[in-house]
Amino acid sequence: MAGRPRMLALWPADGINHSHGNRHYLRINAGMGFPAPLFGRRKETSLNMRAALTLLLLLAAVRAEHRGKAYVRDKVCQEFKALGKEDFRTLTIITSSRKFSNATFEEISHLVREIVSLAETCCAEGADPSCYDAGSSALSAKSCSEGSPFPAHPGTAGCCAQEGLEQKLCLAALRHPPQQLPRYVQPSNEELCQDFKKDPKDFADRFLHEYASSYSQAPLPVLLGSTRTFLSMVSTCCISPAPTACFLKEKLERKTLSLLTLMSNRVCSRFTAYGKDKVTFSYLTSLAQKMPSASFEDLFPLAEDAAEVFSQCCEAVAEDCMQKKLSEHTAKVCGALSAGDERIADCCQGKNLMQNYFCISALPPAPTPKLPEAQKPTNEQLCSEEGARHAKRYLFELTRRHTSVPDAFLGKLYDTCKKVRGECCSAKDPSACLDSKHQRMAEELPPFLEKANQLCGQYTEFNFLDFKKRLRESLTQKMPDASPELLGQLVEQRADFASTCCPPNSPPLYCASKVKPWPPPTHHPVPCRRPAPAALSIPPPVLQVSTELGEACDGDSCLLS
């Protein structure tokens, strides 16, 4: 297939279990597709609107095609009629933008028109029973045609090499990676109203696309609630005689939902990128850096509880799963840690648990305490049934002694530790294998941690201009012959990395992409522990740099040198 590969995903592959019984789902008001407020407003407890999840159900329908084409058509048409055309269209914009988060508005618009047209045509009274199957097959073919207007994906060509149901399922499984840095920026009140009054429907469509694309990892019920309250606010305040006061009141009312959308997008992005085990470690080290005085036994159960919340709610269709369970988790954190940390106690004083959670998650790292050297696990412990826990405990101990090391670097240590344990604990001689991996660690790991700790520690301590000034002074001392242009590039590179990846809740995939293991795999990887007698040397992970900058750094880390 020539040209840029494009796809149609008529059947969203969200992997959601749709076999729930009496759930209370979300409703979308008719009329320009404006969602109706639900969170804290006109909430209807008797709603059982499976139709609000129509676009998610389509995947289940196509996978059930072996039950008969009539089943597929009837399922789609049942939901289309329950929603009505405008609300079906609104939900299609949200789910398509959420799944294809890097698609343009025009690409999403093409997709929406095709999906709505198919449903409207084939669900009409007297429509041919084969209409839906033939239409969906035609759309798959259009996805595979050169110059297709649908969202692009590099995997489309592979799907289009298949035929029939396999092709449809393959196209359905394609989705864009989430935006690592959400692009949506809310305009001023005046700009909102200006765009709204110019064309209310176009305004709503573009907002739904931009917002759902930017926060695609937020649970669908949270995203639906957030978009409906926002559009309700705009449509109310832009015709109000006192718009400024109206916006202030409405924004205060939806503050909790705004925070929930932001935080759930962050935690679910991390959960999707890391998986349950690694997100447990990430949450553990985040707490350890905020409260290094707490023990592993204090914090590990809280990290496990958080990971369980994310695993239950990030793909849940229950309306209040994330808000309810995250609030319950916050209460546990406050109950367990408030007495031992003044900053956490201050965050926990509020009555709104979601705001308390946001406060805790945004806390900067605590100063690095003076602690004795971390106790290292033995080879036997690392390869025991509790080996993963022993490894996490040791990395936890390193973290609380280096409270400013960013999550991206800790994640690399976790990955390497897991890899080494997997290789060595299944070897014929696990101890010999582990010892061979440990040979260079004691010399190089502490300097690496100190340099990463210093970079992000200075970013946290100083204002941004002072931070960049110190970076330039340090680089000038280390590279006295470097040109002003090269120094400027290095300063901007480090400052950009620090501003994005040093703060709490940094985007996991974006920051991980900036850090890679070094040296190449032919060298020994970083082990899980440091044996007492060895004097070892493992070059640290390094920031990926351009060829020119890499040569200027002489192959070392431009971030940590």
Coordinates of C-alpha atoms in Angstrom, one line a residue:
M1 CA 0.0 0.0 0.0
A2 CA 1.6 3.2 -1.1
G3 CA 1.6 6.5 0.7
R4 CA 1.0 7.1 4.4
P5 CA -0.7 4.1 6.0
R6 CA -4.1 4.9 7.4
M7 CA -6.8 3.0 9.2
L8 CA -10.4 2.9 10.2
A9 CA -11.1 1.6 13.7
L10 CA -14.8 1.1 13.6
W11 CA -14.5 -1.3 16.5
P12 CA -12.5 0.3 19.4
A13 CA -10.2 -2.3 21.0
D14 CA -10.3 -1.1 24.6
G15 CA -10.3 -4.6 26.1
I16 CA -13.2 -3.7 28.4
N17 CA -15.4 -6.4 29.8
H18 CA -18.9 -5.4 28.8
S19 CA -20.7 -8.2 30.6
H20 CA -21.6 -6.1 33.6
G21 CA -25.1 -6.3 35.0
N22 CA -27.0 -3.3 36.3
R23 CA -24.4 -0.5 36.0
H24 CA -25.3 3.1 36.2
Y25 CA -23.9 4.6 33.0
L26 CA -23.5 8.1 31.7
R27 CA -25.9 10.0 29.6
I28 CA -25.3 12.5 26.8
N29 CA -27.9 15.2 26.1
A30 CA -29.2 15.7 22.6
G31 CA -28.7 19.1 20.9
M32 CA -25.4 19.8 19.3
G33 CA -24.0 16.8 21.2
F34 CA -23.5 18.8 24.3
P35 CA -22.9 16.4 27.2
A36 CA -25.1 17.0 30.2
P37 CA -23.5 17.6 33.6
L38 CA -23.5 14.6 35.9
F39 CA -20.7 14.9 38.6
G40 CA -22.2 16.9 41.4
R41 CA -25.1 18.2 39.3
R42 CA -28.2 16.5 37.9
K43 CA -27.1 13.0 38.6
E44 CA -29.7 10.4 37.8
T45 CA -29.2 7.3 39.9
S46 CA -31.6 5.2 37.9
L47 CA -29.7 5.4 34.6
N48 CA -28.8 2.1 33.0
M49 CA -27.7 3.4 29.7
R50 CA -25.5 0.8 28.0
A51 CA -26.0 3.1 25.0
A52 CA -23.5 5.5 26.4
L53 CA -20.8 2.9 25.7
T54 CA -21.9 2.0 22.2
L55 CA -18.6 2.6 20.6
L56 CA -16.9 0.3 23.1
L57 CA -19.4 -2.4 22.6
L58 CA -18.7 -2.5 18.8
L59 CA -15.5 -4.4 19.4
A60 CA -17.3 -7.1 21.4
A61 CA -19.8 -7.3 18.6
V62 CA -17.2 -7.8 15.9
R63 CA -15.5 -10.5 18.0
A64 CA -18.9 -12.2 18.4
E65 CA -19.3 -12.3 14.6
H66 CA -19.3 -16.1 14.8
R67 CA -22.7 -15.8 16.5
G68 CA -24.1 -14.4 13.3
K69 CA -24.1 -11.2 11.3
A70 CA -27.6 -10.4 12.5
Y71 CA -26.3 -10.4 16.1
V72 CA -23.7 -7.8 15.2
R73 CA -26.2 -5.6 13.3
D74 CA -28.8 -5.9 16.0
K75 CA -26.4 -5.0 18.8
V76 CA -25.1 -1.9 17.0
C77 CA -28.6 -0.7 16.0
Q78 CA -30.0 -1.3 19.5
E79 CA -27.4 1.1 20.9
F80 CA -27.7 3.6 18.0
K81 CA -31.4 3.9 18.6
A82 CA -31.1 4.2 22.3
L83 CA -28.6 7.1 22.0
G84 CA -30.0 8.9 19.0
K85 CA -27.9 10.2 16.1
E86 CA -26.5 13.3 17.8
D87 CA -25.4 11.6 21.0
F88 CA -24.1 8.6 19.1
R89 CA -22.0 11.1 17.0
T90 CA -20.8 12.9 20.2
L91 CA -19.6 9.6 21.8
T92 CA -18.0 8.6 18.5
I93 CA -15.8 11.8 18.6
I94 CA -14.7 11.1 22.2
T95 CA -13.9 7.4 21.8
S96 CA -12.2 7.8 18.4
S97 CA -10.1 10.8 19.6
R98 CA -9.3 8.9 22.8
K99 CA -8.1 5.9 20.8
F100 CA -6.3 7.8 18.0
S101 CA -4.8 10.5 20.2
N102 CA -2.3 11.7 17.5
A103 CA -4.9 12.0 14.7
T104 CA -5.8 15.4 13.3
F105 CA -9.3 16.8 13.8
E106 CA -9.9 16.3 10.1
E107 CA -9.0 12.6 10.3
I108 CA -11.3 12.1 13.2
S109 CA -14.1 14.0 11.4
H110 CA -13.8 11.6 8.4
L111 CA -14.0 8.6 10.7
V112 CA -17.0 9.9 12.6
R113 CA -18.9 10.7 9.5
E114 CA -18.4 7.2 8.2
I115 CA -19.3 5.5 11.4
V116 CA -22.5 7.6 11.9
S117 CA -23.5 7.2 8.3
L118 CA -23.1 3.4 8.5
A119 CA -25.2 3.2 11.6
E120 CA -27.9 5.6 10.4
T121 CA -28.2 3.8 7.0
C122 CA -28.2 0.2 8.2
C123 CA -30.3 0.8 11.3
A124 CA -33.1 2.4 9.5
E125 CA -36.5 0.6 9.2
G126 CA -36.5 -1.7 6.2
A127 CA -32.7 -1.7 5.8
D128 CA -31.3 -4.8 4.1
P129 CA -30.1 -7.3 6.7
S130 CA -26.7 -7.5 5.0
C131 CA -26.3 -3.7 5.1
Y132 CA -24.1 -3.4 8.2
D133 CA -21.7 -6.3 7.3
A134 CA -21.3 -5.1 3.7
G135 CA -20.8 -1.5 4.9
S136 CA -18.2 -2.4 7.6
S137 CA -16.3 -4.4 5.0
A138 CA -16.4 -1.5 2.6
L139 CA -15.0 0.8 5.3
S140 CA -12.2 -1.7 6.1
A141 CA -11.4 -1.6 2.4
K142 CA -11.3 2.1 2.4
S143 CA -8.9 2.1 5.3
C144 CA -6.6 0.0 3.2
S145 CA -6.8 2.2 0.1
E146 CA -4.2 4.7 -0.9
G147 CA -5.0 8.2 0.3
S148 CA -7.4 7.0 2.9
P149 CA -8.6 10.0 5.0
F150 CA -8.7 8.0 8.2
P151 CA -6.2 8.2 11.1
A152 CA -2.7 7.0 10.1
H153 CA -1.0 4.1 11.8
P154 CA 2.2 2.2 10.8
G155 CA 0.5 -1.1 11.4
T156 CA -2.2 -0.6 8.9
A157 CA -0.3 -2.2 6.0
G158 CA 0.2 -5.4 8.0
C159 CA -3.5 -5.5 8.8
C160 CA -4.5 -4.9 5.2
A161 CA -2.4 -7.9 4.1
Q162 CA -5.0 -10.0 5.8
E163 CA -8.6 -10.7 4.8
G164 CA -12.1 -10.9 6.2
L165 CA -12.6 -11.0 9.9
E166 CA -8.9 -11.2 10.6
Q167 CA -8.4 -7.9 8.8
K168 CA -11.2 -6.3 10.8
L169 CA -9.9 -7.5 14.1
C170 CA -6.4 -6.4 13.2
L171 CA -7.5 -2.9 12.3
A172 CA -9.6 -2.8 15.5
A173 CA -6.6 -3.6 17.6
L174 CA -4.6 -0.7 16.2
R175 CA -4.4 2.4 18.4
H176 CA -2.1 5.4 18.8
P177 CA 0.2 5.7 21.8
P178 CA -1.0 8.4 24.2
Q179 CA 0.2 11.9 24.1
Q180 CA 3.1 12.0 26.5
L181 CA 2.6 15.7 27.2
P182 CA -1.1 16.7 26.9
R183 CA -1.5 19.4 24.3
Y184 CA -4.8 20.8 25.3
V185 CA -4.5 24.3 26.8
Q186 CA -7.8 25.9 27.9
P187 CA -8.3 29.3 26.2
S188 CA -9.4 32.4 28.2
N189 CA -13.0 32.9 29.0
E190 CA -13.3 35.5 26.3
E191 CA -11.7 33.2 23.6
L192 CA -14.0 30.4 24.6
C193 CA -17.1 32.5 24.2
Q194 CA -15.9 34.0 21.0
D195 CA -15.4 30.5 19.4
F196 CA -18.6 29.2 20.9
K197 CA -20.8 32.0 19.6
K198 CA -19.2 31.7 16.1
D199 CA -20.2 28.1 15.6
P200 CA -21.4 26.2 18.7
K201 CA -21.4 22.7 17.1
D202 CA -17.9 23.1 15.6
F203 CA -16.6 24.5 18.9
A204 CA -18.0 21.4 20.7
D205 CA -16.6 19.0 18.2
R206 CA -13.1 20.5 18.3
F207 CA -13.1 20.6 22.1
L208 CA -14.1 17.0 22.4
H209 CA -11.4 16.0 20.0
E210 CA -8.6 18.0 21.6
Y211 CA -9.6 17.2 25.2
A212 CA -10.1 13.4 24.6
S213 CA -6.9 13.2 22.6
S214 CA -4.9 14.9 25.4
Y215 CA -6.4 12.9 28.2
S216 CA -6.9 9.6 26.4
Q217 CA -5.7 7.5 29.3
A218 CA -8.3 8.9 31.7
P219 CA -11.1 6.3 32.3
L220 CA -13.9 6.8 29.8
P221 CA -16.6 7.6 32.5
V222 CA -14.2 10.3 33.9
L223 CA -13.6 11.7 30.5
L224 CA -17.3 11.8 29.6
G225 CA -18.1 13.5 32.9
S226 CA -15.4 16.1 32.4
T227 CA -16.3 17.0 28.8
R228 CA -20.0 17.3 29.6
T229 CA -19.5 19.6 32.6
F230 CA -17.1 21.8 30.6
L231 CA -19.4 22.2 27.6
S232 CA -22.3 22.8 30.0
M233 CA -20.3 25.6 31.6
V234 CA -19.4 27.2 28.3
S235 CA -23.0 27.1 27.0
T236 CA -24.3 28.5 30.2
C237 CA -21.7 31.2 30.9
C238 CA -21.3 32.5 27.4
I239 CA -25.0 33.6 27.4
S240 CA -24.9 34.8 31.0
P241 CA -25.3 38.5 31.7
A242 CA -22.3 38.1 34.1
P243 CA -20.0 35.7 32.4
T244 CA -17.0 36.3 34.6
A245 CA -18.8 35.4 37.8
C246 CA -20.5 32.5 36.1
F247 CA -17.2 31.0 34.9
L248 CA -15.7 31.4 38.4
K249 CA -18.6 29.6 40.0
E250 CA -18.7 26.8 37.4
K251 CA -14.9 26.3 37.6
L252 CA -15.1 26.0 41.3
E253 CA -17.9 23.4 41.1
R254 CA -16.0 21.3 38.6
K255 CA -12.6 21.6 40.3
T256 CA -12.7 18.1 41.8
L257 CA -13.6 16.6 38.4
S258 CA -10.9 18.5 36.7
L259 CA -8.3 17.2 39.2
L260 CA -9.7 13.7 38.8
T261 CA -9.3 13.9 35.0
L262 CA -5.8 15.2 35.3
M263 CA -4.7 12.7 37.9
S264 CA -6.4 9.7 36.5
N265 CA -4.9 10.4 33.1
R266 CA -1.4 10.5 34.7
V267 CA -1.8 7.4 36.8
C268 CA -3.4 5.4 34.1
S269 CA -0.7 6.5 31.6
R270 CA 1.9 5.2 34.1
F271 CA -0.1 2.0 34.7
T272 CA -0.4 1.3 31.0
A273 CA 3.3 2.0 30.3
Y274 CA 4.6 0.1 33.4
G275 CA 2.2 -2.7 34.2
K276 CA 1.1 -3.5 37.7
D277 CA 4.4 -4.7 39.2
K278 CA 6.5 -1.8 38.0
V279 CA 3.8 0.8 38.8
T280 CA 3.9 -0.6 42.4
F281 CA 7.6 0.0 42.5
S282 CA 7.2 3.5 40.9
Y283 CA 4.6 4.5 43.5
L284 CA 6.8 3.0 46.3
T285 CA 9.8 5.1 45.3
S286 CA 7.7 8.2 44.9
L287 CA 6.4 7.9 48.5
A288 CA 10.0 7.1 49.7
Q289 CA 11.3 10.3 48.2
K290 CA 8.6 12.4 49.8
M291 CA 8.9 10.7 53.2
P292 CA 12.3 9.0 53.4
S293 CA 11.9 8.4 57.1
A294 CA 9.2 5.8 56.5
S295 CA 10.1 2.2 56.3
F296 CA 9.6 -0.3 53.5
E297 CA 6.9 -2.0 55.7
D298 CA 5.1 1.4 56.0
L299 CA 5.0 2.2 52.3
F300 CA 4.9 -1.0 50.4
P301 CA 1.3 -1.9 51.3
L302 CA 0.2 1.6 50.2
A303 CA 2.0 1.1 46.9
E304 CA 0.3 -2.2 46.4
D305 CA -3.0 -0.7 47.2
A306 CA -2.5 2.1 44.7
A307 CA -1.6 -0.3 42.0
E308 CA -4.7 -2.3 42.7
V309 CA -6.8 0.8 42.4
F310 CA -5.3 1.6 39.0
S311 CA -5.7 -2.0 37.8
Q312 CA -9.4 -1.9 38.7
C313 CA -10.4 1.5 37.6
C314 CA -8.3 2.6 34.6
E315 CA -10.4 0.5 32.2
A316 CA -13.5 0.4 34.3
V317 CA -16.9 1.4 33.0
A318 CA -18.5 2.0 36.4
E319 CA -19.0 5.8 36.7
D320 CA -17.5 6.4 40.1
C321 CA -14.7 3.7 40.3
M322 CA -11.7 6.0 40.1
Q323 CA -13.1 8.7 42.3
K324 CA -14.4 6.3 44.9
K325 CA -11.4 4.0 45.1
L326 CA -8.7 6.7 44.8
S327 CA -10.5 8.6 47.6
E328 CA -10.4 5.5 49.7
H329 CA -6.7 5.0 49.0
T330 CA -6.0 8.6 49.9
A331 CA -7.7 8.1 53.3
K332 CA -5.3 5.1 53.8
V333 CA -2.3 7.2 53.0
C334 CA -3.3 10.0 55.3
G335 CA -4.1 7.6 58.1
A336 CA -0.8 5.8 57.8
L337 CA 1.6 8.7 57.1
S338 CA 0.2 11.9 58.5
A339 CA 1.6 11.4 62.0
G340 CA 5.1 10.9 60.7
D341 CA 5.3 13.7 58.2
E342 CA 4.2 17.3 58.5
R343 CA 3.9 18.0 54.8
I344 CA 1.6 15.0 54.3
A345 CA -0.4 16.0 57.4
D346 CA -0.9 19.4 55.9
C347 CA -2.2 17.9 52.6
C348 CA -4.5 15.6 54.5
Q349 CA -6.3 18.4 56.4
G350 CA -8.7 19.1 53.6
K351 CA -12.2 17.5 53.5
N352 CA -11.9 16.8 49.7
L353 CA -9.9 13.6 49.4
M354 CA -9.3 14.1 45.7
Q355 CA -7.7 17.4 46.4
N356 CA -5.7 15.8 49.2
Y357 CA -4.4 13.2 46.8
F358 CA -3.4 15.8 44.3
C359 CA -1.6 17.7 47.1
I360 CA 0.4 14.6 48.2
S361 CA 1.3 13.6 44.6
A362 CA 2.6 17.1 43.9
L363 CA 4.9 17.3 46.9
P364 CA 8.6 17.8 45.9
P365 CA 11.2 15.3 47.2
A366 CA 12.2 15.7 50.8
P367 CA 15.9 16.6 51.6
T368 CA 18.1 13.5 51.5
P369 CA 18.5 12.2 55.0
K370 CA 21.7 10.8 56.6
L371 CA 21.2 7.1 56.7
P372 CA 23.6 4.2 57.1
E373 CA 24.6 2.3 54.0
A374 CA 21.8 0.2 52.6
Q375 CA 21.9 -3.5 53.4
K376 CA 22.4 -5.6 50.3
P377 CA 20.4 -8.7 49.6
T378 CA 22.4 -11.9 49.2
N379 CA 22.4 -14.0 46.1
E380 CA 20.2 -16.6 47.8
Q381 CA 17.6 -13.9 48.8
L382 CA 17.5 -12.6 45.2
C383 CA 16.8 -16.0 43.8
S384 CA 14.3 -17.1 46.5
E385 CA 10.5 -17.0 46.2
E386 CA 10.6 -13.6 47.7
G387 CA 13.5 -12.5 45.4
A388 CA 11.4 -9.7 43.7
R389 CA 10.5 -8.3 47.1
H390 CA 14.1 -8.3 48.2
A391 CA 15.2 -6.5 45.1
K392 CA 12.4 -3.9 45.5
R393 CA 13.5 -3.4 49.1
Y394 CA 17.1 -2.7 48.1
L395 CA 16.1 -0.3 45.4
F396 CA 13.7 1.4 47.9
E397 CA 16.7 1.8 50.3
L398 CA 18.8 3.4 47.5
T399 CA 15.9 5.7 46.6
R400 CA 15.3 7.0 50.1
R401 CA 19.1 7.9 50.2
H402 CA 18.8 9.7 46.9
T403 CA 15.4 11.5 47.1
S404 CA 15.8 13.5 43.9
V405 CA 16.7 10.8 41.4
P406 CA 13.9 10.9 38.8
D407 CA 11.5 8.1 38.2
A408 CA 12.9 7.5 34.7
F409 CA 16.3 6.5 36.1
L410 CA 14.9 4.5 38.9
G411 CA 12.8 2.7 36.3
K412 CA 15.9 1.8 34.3
L413 CA 17.5 0.3 37.5
Y414 CA 14.3 -1.7 38.1
D415 CA 14.2 -3.0 34.6
T416 CA 17.9 -4.1 34.7
C417 CA 17.5 -5.7 38.1
K418 CA 14.5 -7.7 36.9
K419 CA 16.4 -8.8 33.8
V420 CA 19.5 -9.8 35.8
R421 CA 17.4 -11.8 38.2
G422 CA 15.6 -13.5 35.3
E423 CA 18.9 -14.5 33.7
C424 CA 20.9 -15.5 36.7
C425 CA 18.3 -17.2 38.9
S426 CA 17.5 -19.6 36.1
A427 CA 21.2 -20.3 35.3
K428 CA 23.1 -23.5 36.4
D429 CA 25.1 -21.5 38.9
P430 CA 23.0 -18.5 40.0
S431 CA 25.6 -17.2 42.5
A432 CA 28.4 -17.2 39.9
C433 CA 26.1 -15.5 37.4
L434 CA 25.1 -12.8 39.8
D435 CA 28.7 -12.2 40.9
S436 CA 29.7 -11.8 37.3
K437 CA 27.1 -9.1 36.8
H438 CA 28.1 -7.3 40.0
Q439 CA 31.8 -6.8 39.0
R440 CA 31.7 -3.1 38.1
M441 CA 28.7 -1.8 40.0
A442 CA 30.1 -0.6 43.3
E443 CA 32.4 1.9 41.6
E444 CA 29.9 3.4 39.2
L445 CA 26.4 3.2 40.6
P446 CA 27.0 5.6 43.6
P447 CA 28.4 8.4 41.3
F448 CA 25.5 7.9 38.9
L449 CA 22.9 8.2 41.6
E450 CA 24.7 11.3 43.1
K451 CA 24.8 13.0 39.7
A452 CA 21.1 12.3 38.9
N453 CA 20.2 13.3 42.5
Q454 CA 22.2 16.6 42.1
L455 CA 20.6 17.6 38.8
C456 CA 17.0 17.2 39.9
G457 CA 17.8 18.4 43.4
Q458 CA 19.1 21.7 42.0
Y459 CA 16.1 21.9 39.7
T460 CA 13.8 21.6 42.8
E461 CA 15.8 23.9 45.0
F462 CA 16.4 26.9 42.6
N463 CA 14.2 28.9 40.4
F464 CA 14.5 28.0 36.7
L465 CA 16.8 30.9 35.7
D466 CA 19.2 30.2 38.6
F467 CA 19.1 26.5 37.7
K468 CA 20.1 27.2 34.1
K469 CA 22.8 29.7 35.3
R470 CA 24.4 27.0 37.5
L471 CA 24.2 24.5 34.6
R472 CA 26.1 26.8 32.4
E473 CA 28.7 27.5 35.0
S474 CA 29.2 23.8 35.7
L475 CA 29.5 23.0 32.0
T476 CA 31.9 25.8 31.4
Q477 CA 34.2 24.4 34.0
K478 CA 34.1 20.9 32.6
M479 CA 34.3 22.0 29.0
P480 CA 36.4 25.2 28.9
D481 CA 37.0 24.9 25.1
A482 CA 33.4 24.4 24.2
S483 CA 31.8 27.1 22.0
P484 CA 29.0 29.3 23.4
E485 CA 26.6 27.7 20.9
L486 CA 27.4 24.2 22.1
L487 CA 27.2 25.2 25.8
G488 CA 23.8 26.8 25.1
Q489 CA 22.6 23.6 23.5
L490 CA 23.7 21.5 26.4
V491 CA 22.2 23.8 28.9
E492 CA 18.8 23.8 27.1
Q493 CA 18.9 20.1 26.7
R494 CA 19.5 19.4 30.4
A495 CA 17.1 22.1 31.4
D496 CA 14.4 20.7 29.2
F497 CA 14.9 17.2 30.6
A498 CA 14.9 18.5 34.2
S499 CA 11.8 20.6 33.8
T500 CA 9.9 17.6 32.3
C501 CA 11.3 14.6 34.1
C502 CA 12.4 15.8 37.5
P503 CA 8.9 16.8 38.9
P504 CA 6.5 14.3 40.4
N505 CA 4.1 12.7 37.9
S506 CA 6.5 13.1 35.0
P507 CA 5.3 11.4 31.7
P508 CA 6.7 7.9 31.9
L509 CA 7.2 6.9 28.3
Y510 CA 8.6 10.3 27.3
C511 CA 11.1 10.4 30.1
A512 CA 12.1 6.8 29.6
S513 CA 12.8 7.5 26.0
K514 CA 15.3 10.2 27.0
V515 CA 17.3 7.7 29.1
K516 CA 18.9 4.5 27.8
P517 CA 21.3 2.0 29.3
W518 CA 24.9 2.6 28.5
P519 CA 27.3 1.0 27.5
P520 CA 25.9 -1.4 24.8
P521 CA 24.6 -4.9 25.8
T522 CA 28.0 -6.5 25.4
H523 CA 29.0 -4.9 28.7
H524 CA 27.7 -6.1 32.0
P525 CA 24.3 -4.7 32.9
V526 CA 23.6 -3.0 36.2
P527 CA 22.9 -5.6 38.9
C528 CA 20.3 -5.6 41.7
R529 CA 22.9 -5.2 44.5
R530 CA 26.5 -4.4 45.2
P531 CA 28.6 -7.1 46.9
A532 CA 30.8 -5.8 49.7
P533 CA 34.2 -6.8 48.5
A534 CA 34.1 -5.8 44.8
A535 CA 35.2 -2.5 43.4
L536 CA 33.0 -2.3 40.3
S537 CA 32.3 0.1 37.5
I538 CA 29.1 0.4 35.5
P539 CA 28.7 3.5 33.4
P540 CA 25.4 5.2 34.1
P541 CA 22.3 5.4 32.0
V542 CA 22.7 8.4 29.7
L543 CA 20.5 11.0 28.1
Q544 CA 20.0 10.4 24.4
V545 CA 21.7 13.2 22.5
S546 CA 22.3 14.2 19.0
T547 CA 25.4 13.0 17.2
E548 CA 27.1 16.4 17.6
L549 CA 26.4 16.6 21.3
G550 CA 27.3 13.0 21.8
E551 CA 30.7 13.6 20.3
A552 CA 31.2 16.8 22.4
C553 CA 30.5 14.7 25.5
D554 CA 33.1 12.2 24.4
G555 CA 30.7 9.3 24.7
D556 CA 29.8 10.0 28.3
S557 CA 26.5 11.2 29.6
C558 CA 25.7 14.8 28.7
L559 CA 23.1 14.7 31.4
L560 CA 25.2 13.4 34.2
S561 CA 28.8 14.2 33.3

